[in-house]
PDB file of C-alpha atoms in Angstrom:
ATOM      1  CA  MET A   1      55.513  -9.160  42.384  1.00 76.00           C
ATOM      2  CA  ALA A   2      59.368 -10.259  41.756  1.00 93.00           C
ATOM      3  CA  GLY A   3      58.606 -12.862  38.996  1.00 95.00           C
ATOM      4  CA  ARG A   4      56.702 -10.341  37.166  1.00 95.00           C
ATOM      5  CA  GLN A   5      59.542  -8.206  36.957  1.00 95.00           C
ATOM      6  CA  LEU A   6      61.750 -10.711  36.248  1.00 93.00           C
ATOM      7  CA  PHE A   7      59.782 -11.520  33.102  1.00 93.00           C
ATOM      8  CA  GLU A   8      59.959  -8.017  32.554  1.00 92.00           C
ATOM      9  CA  HIS A   9      63.591  -7.891  32.617  1.00 91.00           C
ATOM     10  CA  THR A  10      64.657 -10.592  30.615  1.00 88.00           C
ATOM     11  CA  ALA A  11      64.189 -11.833  27.243  1.00 86.00           C
ATOM     12  CA  CYS A  12      60.886 -12.861  28.032  1.00 91.00           C
ATOM     13  CA  ILE A  13      59.166 -10.048  26.897  1.00 89.00           C
ATOM     14  CA  ASN A  14      61.429  -9.877  23.368  1.00 90.00           C
ATOM     15  CA  CYS A  15      59.453 -12.896  22.223  1.00 93.00           C
ATOM     16  CA  HIS A  16      56.190 -12.983  24.636  1.00 95.00           C
ATOM     17  CA  THR A  17      53.090 -10.980  24.873  1.00 94.00           C
ATOM     18  CA  VAL A  18      51.258 -10.656  28.297  1.00 95.00           C
ATOM     19  CA  SER A  19      48.525  -8.197  28.255  1.00 94.00           C
ATOM     20  CA  GLY A  20      49.143  -5.513  31.072  1.00 91.00           C
ATOM     21  CA  THR A  21      52.830  -5.553  30.628  1.00 91.00           C
ATOM     22  CA  PRO A  22      55.608  -4.109  28.287  1.00 89.00           C
ATOM     23  CA  GLY A  23      55.620  -7.823  27.109  1.00 84.00           C
ATOM     24  CA  ASP A  24      54.524  -7.423  23.484  1.00 87.00           C
ATOM     25  CA  GLY A  25      56.660  -9.888  21.828  1.00 90.00           C
ATOM     26  CA  ARG A  26      55.261 -11.837  18.697  1.00 89.00           C
ATOM     27  CA  PHE A  27      57.797 -14.490  18.172  1.00 90.00           C
ATOM     28  CA  GLY A  28      56.757 -16.835  20.598  1.00 91.00           C
ATOM     29  CA  PRO A  29      52.902 -17.550  21.728  1.00 93.00           C
ATOM     30  CA  ASP A  30      50.824 -14.992  23.769  1.00 95.00           C
ATOM     31  CA  LEU A  31      51.257 -15.884  27.469  1.00 96.00           C
ATOM     32  CA  THR A  32      48.175 -13.574  28.846  1.00 97.00           C
ATOM     33  CA  HIS A  33      46.126 -16.496  29.336  1.00 97.00           C
ATOM     34  CA  LEU A  34      48.912 -19.391  29.898  1.00 97.00           C
ATOM     35  CA  MET A  35      46.968 -21.281  32.357  1.00 97.00           C
ATOM     36  CA  SER A  36      43.825 -21.672  30.930  1.00 97.00           C
ATOM     37  CA  ARG A  37      45.584 -23.760  28.457  1.00 97.00           C
ATOM     38  CA  THR A  38      46.005 -27.761  28.925  1.00 98.00           C
ATOM     39  CA  THR A  39      49.294 -28.333  27.318  1.00 97.00           C
ATOM     40  CA  ILE A  40      52.530 -26.142  26.934  1.00 97.00           C
ATOM     41  CA  ALA A  41      55.125 -26.283  24.216  1.00 94.00           C
ATOM     42  CA  ALA A  42      53.074 -26.608  21.199  1.00 92.00           C
ATOM     43  CA  GLY A  43      51.066 -29.458  23.152  1.00 95.00           C
ATOM     44  CA  ALA A  44      54.429 -31.438  23.979  1.00 96.00           C
ATOM     45  CA  ALA A  45      53.688 -31.677  27.778  1.00 97.00           C
ATOM     46  CA  GLU A  46      50.611 -30.810  30.086  1.00 98.00           C
ATOM     47  CA  ASN A  47      50.489 -27.441  31.451  1.00 98.00           C
ATOM     48  CA  THR A  48      51.287 -28.340  35.525  1.00 97.00           C
ATOM     49  CA  PRO A  49      53.780 -26.202  37.566  1.00 95.00           C
ATOM     50  CA  LYS A  50      56.421 -28.754  37.538  1.00 97.00           C
ATOM     51  CA  ASN A  51      56.568 -28.922  33.688  1.00 97.00           C
ATOM     52  CA  LEU A  52      56.361 -24.938  33.299  1.00 97.00           C
ATOM     53  CA  ARG A  53      59.234 -25.008  35.689  1.00 96.00           C
ATOM     54  CA  LEU A  54      61.248 -27.428  33.369  1.00 96.00           C
ATOM     55  CA  TRP A  55      60.067 -25.684  30.543  1.00 96.00           C
ATOM     56  CA  VAL A  56      61.633 -22.340  31.469  1.00 95.00           C
ATOM     57  CA  GLN A  57      64.592 -24.022  32.921  1.00 95.00           C
ATOM     58  CA  ASN A  58      65.448 -26.380  29.596  1.00 95.00           C
ATOM     59  CA  PRO A  59      62.810 -26.391  26.903  1.00 96.00           C
ATOM     60  CA  ASN A  60      64.790 -29.016  25.056  1.00 96.00           C
ATOM     61  CA  ALA A  61      64.172 -31.450  27.899  1.00 96.00           C
ATOM     62  CA  ILE A  62      60.545 -31.318  27.104  1.00 96.00           C
ATOM     63  CA  LYS A  63      60.741 -30.581  23.134  1.00 95.00           C
ATOM     64  CA  PRO A  64      63.932 -31.294  21.673  1.00 95.00           C
ATOM     65  CA  GLY A  65      64.796 -28.522  19.107  1.00 94.00           C
ATOM     66  CA  SER A  66      62.738 -26.136  20.663  1.00 92.00           C
ATOM     67  CA  LEU A  67      63.624 -22.092  19.542  1.00 91.00           C
ATOM     68  CA  MET A  68      62.878 -21.138  23.230  1.00 92.00           C
ATOM     69  CA  PRO A  69      66.559 -20.590  24.981  1.00 92.00           C
ATOM     70  CA  ALA A  70      66.814 -22.044  28.467  1.00 89.00           C
ATOM     71  CA  MET A  71      66.844 -18.848  30.886  1.00 87.00           C
ATOM     72  CA  GLN A  72      69.469 -19.715  32.915  1.00 89.00           C
ATOM     73  CA  LEU A  73      68.021 -18.691  36.076  1.00 94.00           C
ATOM     74  CA  ASP A  74      69.120 -19.492  39.141  1.00 96.00           C
ATOM     75  CA  ASP A  75      66.672 -21.288  41.575  1.00 96.00           C
ATOM     76  CA  ALA A  76      65.026 -18.747  43.475  1.00 96.00           C
ATOM     77  CA  ASP A  77      64.311 -16.449  39.927  1.00 96.00           C
ATOM     78  CA  LEU A  78      63.300 -19.675  38.428  1.00 96.00           C
ATOM     79  CA  ASP A  79      60.611 -20.131  41.190  1.00 96.00           C
ATOM     80  CA  ALA A  80      59.619 -16.463  41.060  1.00 97.00           C
ATOM     81  CA  VAL A  81      59.103 -16.124  37.298  1.00 96.00           C
ATOM     82  CA  VAL A  82      57.186 -19.546  37.277  1.00 96.00           C
ATOM     83  CA  SER A  83      54.949 -18.650  40.106  1.00 97.00           C
ATOM     84  CA  TYR A  84      54.231 -15.068  37.928  1.00 97.00           C
ATOM     85  CA  MET A  85      53.523 -17.288  35.445  1.00 96.00           C
ATOM     86  CA  GLU A  86      51.022 -19.520  37.038  1.00 97.00           C
ATOM     87  CA  THR A  87      48.891 -16.330  37.782  1.00 96.00           C
ATOM     88  CA  LEU A  88      48.337 -15.780  33.891  1.00 97.00           C
ATOM     89  CA  ARG A  89      44.842 -16.659  33.793  1.00 93.00           C
TER      90      ARG A  89
END
């Protein structure tokens, strides 16, 4: 899956844990069951595919002062990462 590979080969895994992957970061939240949550960004937004995409693309648009960096992915890579993240249940 392209999105999982991108997640595993970008800065995502430095901050986030996802069970069953090399991602074992401790700075950001564990994303193993991301899509079972009703909100993202510490409750700042409803957990929808649209908001998740915006969160990865530009975290400050949802939560000003966020410590998560904008990942600066092109549209295809952003769509792939978000599609992968949507499988995390």
